[in-house]
Short mmCIF file of C-alpha atoms in Angstrom, two decimals:
data_model
loop_
_atom_site.label_atom_id
_atom_site.label_comp_id
_atom_site.label_asym_id
_atom_site.label_seq_id
_atom_site.Cartn_x
_atom_site.Cartn_y
_atom_site.Cartn_z
CA HIS A 7 -15.12 -10.13 4.73
CA ASP A 8 -12.13 -9.05 6.82
CA ALA A 9 -11.51 -5.74 5.01
CA HIS A 10 -13.10 -3.35 7.48
CA CYS A 11 -11.25 -0.40 5.98
CA VAL A 12 -10.23 0.05 2.34
CA LEU A 13 -8.11 2.94 1.07
CA HIS A 14 -7.56 3.84 -2.57
CA LEU A 15 -5.24 6.52 -3.96
CA HIS A 16 -4.35 7.98 -7.36
CA THR A 17 -0.99 9.54 -6.47
CA ALA A 18 1.41 10.30 -9.30
CA ASP A 19 4.05 7.87 -8.02
CA GLY A 20 1.51 5.13 -7.29
CA VAL A 21 -0.03 5.39 -10.75
CA ALA A 22 3.44 5.52 -12.34
CA VAL A 23 4.47 2.26 -10.66
CA SER A 24 1.10 0.67 -11.43
CA ALA A 25 1.77 1.40 -15.12
CA GLN A 26 5.11 -0.41 -15.09
CA GLN A 27 5.01 -3.98 -16.40
CA GLN A 28 7.07 -5.30 -13.46
CA GLY A 29 5.03 -3.34 -10.92
CA LEU A 30 6.57 -2.79 -7.52
CA LEU A 31 10.21 -3.84 -7.39
CA PRO A 32 12.12 -5.24 -4.39
CA ILE A 33 14.60 -2.36 -4.29
CA SER A 34 13.96 -0.77 -0.90
CA GLN A 35 13.06 -1.73 2.63
CA GLN A 36 9.76 0.08 2.10
CA SER A 37 8.89 -2.17 -0.86
CA LEU A 38 9.37 -5.39 1.11
CA PHE A 39 6.26 -4.99 3.26
CA PRO A 40 3.82 -4.58 0.35
CA LEU A 41 5.65 -7.21 -1.72
CA SER A 42 5.13 -9.78 1.02
CA ASN A 43 1.35 -9.49 0.59
CA LEU A 44 0.68 -7.84 -2.80
CA ALA A 45 -2.00 -8.56 -5.40
CA TYR A 46 -2.52 -7.04 -8.85
CA HIS A 47 -5.70 -6.24 -10.77
CA ASP A 48 -5.57 -5.46 -14.49
CA TYR A 49 -7.12 -2.24 -15.74
CA GLU A 50 -10.66 -2.64 -17.10
CA GLY A 51 -11.43 1.01 -17.81
CA VAL A 52 -13.31 3.50 -15.64
CA ALA A 53 -14.86 1.50 -12.80
CA LEU A 54 -18.47 1.52 -13.97
CA ASN A 55 -18.97 -2.19 -14.66
CA PRO A 56 -20.56 -3.89 -11.61
CA GLU A 57 -19.18 -7.24 -12.78
CA GLU A 58 -15.66 -5.99 -12.10
CA LYS A 59 -16.34 -6.04 -8.34
CA GLY A 60 -16.15 -9.83 -8.20
CA ARG A 61 -12.91 -9.87 -10.16
CA LEU A 62 -11.41 -7.24 -7.85
CA VAL A 63 -12.29 -9.27 -4.78
CA ALA A 64 -10.97 -12.46 -6.39
CA ASP A 65 -7.70 -10.78 -7.40
CA LEU A 66 -7.27 -9.31 -3.90
CA GLY A 67 -7.73 -12.70 -2.26
CA GLU A 68 -6.15 -12.60 1.20
CA ALA A 69 -3.74 -9.76 0.34
CA ASN A 70 -3.76 -6.39 2.10
CA PHE A 71 -1.97 -4.50 -0.68
CA MET A 72 -3.19 -4.20 -4.26
CA MET A 73 -1.73 -2.52 -7.31
CA LEU A 74 -4.52 -1.51 -9.68
CA ARG A 75 -2.72 -1.62 -13.03
CA ASN A 76 -2.60 1.78 -14.80
CA HIS A 77 -4.82 3.19 -12.05
CA GLY A 78 -3.43 3.42 -8.53
CA LEU A 79 -3.02 1.82 -5.13
CA LEU A 80 -5.41 0.04 -2.78
CA THR A 81 -4.91 -1.25 0.75
CA CYS A 82 -7.24 -2.89 3.18
CA GLY A 83 -7.04 -3.76 6.83
CA SER A 84 -9.05 -4.87 9.79
CA THR A 85 -8.73 -1.33 11.20
CA VAL A 86 -8.31 2.18 9.82
CA ALA A 87 -4.89 2.27 11.45
CA ASP A 88 -3.74 -0.88 9.61
CA ALA A 89 -5.09 0.22 6.22
CA PHE A 90 -3.49 3.66 6.66
CA LEU A 91 -0.09 2.24 7.63
CA PHE A 92 -0.20 -0.17 4.70
CA MET A 93 -1.00 2.67 2.30
CA TYR A 94 1.67 4.93 3.76
CA ILE A 95 4.31 2.22 3.30
CA MET A 96 3.19 1.31 -0.23
CA GLN A 97 3.08 4.95 -1.30
CA LYS A 98 6.60 5.51 0.08
CA ALA A 99 7.81 2.38 -1.76
CA CYS A 100 6.43 3.82 -5.02
CA GLU A 101 8.10 7.18 -4.39
CA VAL A 102 11.43 5.47 -3.76
CA GLN A 103 11.07 3.34 -6.89
CA ILE A 104 10.32 6.31 -9.16
CA LYS A 105 13.27 8.25 -7.72
CA ALA A 106 15.61 5.27 -8.01
CA GLN A 107 14.59 4.67 -11.61
CA SER A 108 15.21 8.32 -12.46
CA GLY A 109 18.91 7.75 -11.79
CA GLY A 110 19.15 5.90 -15.09
CA THR A 111 21.26 3.04 -13.80
CA THR A 112 20.65 -0.62 -13.01
CA LEU A 113 18.85 -1.11 -9.72
CA THR A 114 19.95 -3.59 -7.07
CA HIS A 115 17.21 -5.99 -5.98
CA ILE A 116 16.92 -7.20 -2.40
CA PRO A 117 17.52 -10.97 -2.18
CA ALA A 118 14.46 -13.25 -2.15
CA GLN A 119 15.39 -14.82 1.20
CA ILE A 120 15.07 -11.42 2.88
CA LEU A 121 11.67 -10.85 1.28
CA ALA A 122 10.56 -14.30 2.47
CA GLY A 123 11.16 -13.36 6.11
CA ILE A 124 9.73 -9.85 6.04
CA GLN A 125 6.32 -10.61 7.58
CA ALA A 126 7.89 -12.14 10.67
CA ALA A 127 10.36 -9.26 10.87
CA SER A 128 7.52 -6.75 10.56
CA ALA A 129 5.63 -8.29 13.47
CA GLN A 130 8.82 -8.18 15.53
CA VAL A 131 9.58 -4.54 14.66
CA THR A 132 6.06 -3.36 15.45
CA LYS A 133 5.80 -5.68 18.46
CA GLY A 134 2.56 -6.96 16.93
CA ALA A 135 0.94 -3.51 17.08
CA GLY A 136 0.44 -3.20 13.31
CA GLY A 137 -0.99 0.18 12.38
CA ASP A 138 -1.44 1.08 16.04
CA ILE A 139 2.31 1.66 16.21
CA ALA A 140 1.73 5.12 14.69
CA TRP A 141 -2.04 5.74 14.66
CA PRO A 142 -2.44 7.19 18.21
CA ALA A 143 0.36 9.69 17.56
CA LEU A 144 -1.18 10.71 14.24
CA LEU A 145 -4.53 11.32 15.94
CA ARG A 146 -2.86 13.43 18.66
CA LYS A 147 -1.16 15.51 15.98
CA LEU A 148 -4.44 15.93 14.10
CA ARG A 149 -6.23 17.01 17.29
CA ARG A 150 -3.58 19.71 17.82
CA THR A 151 -3.68 20.82 14.18
CA ASP A 152 -7.43 20.66 13.51
CA PRO A 153 -9.64 19.40 16.33
CA SER A 154 -12.75 19.96 14.15
CA PHE A 155 -12.19 16.57 12.48
CA GLU A 156 -13.96 14.94 15.43
CA GLU A 157 -17.13 16.99 14.99
#
């Protein structure tokens, strides 16, 4: 009911992390934001079964970030700006994880007490602006690059 914007991607790094049994790992600052509000949905095949919709919604619950196992990434927000920022952060977390894992060494996990305080820290860092911290600047850049998007 509160997901006014939903984004879904099939990026290589997002799908790669979604295929890992442990999913997204607490190994970077970027991973902490999705991990503080992350849900998982198991793969059920190509999304043609209408009965899966209810299970997707149930698995999402109140989360804004979702890892679709063996499939990709999903974010939702009350605004396009929030959903976009959430997706940008989750995608970057997946990119970092894949690169870190390619080093072939044991990864250091961020302590649980830091993860526990990340939502409050996020609100402080963005001064409560959420996705609007970057969205106006992105729109200005898009208007300079390709103003036809508003047509």
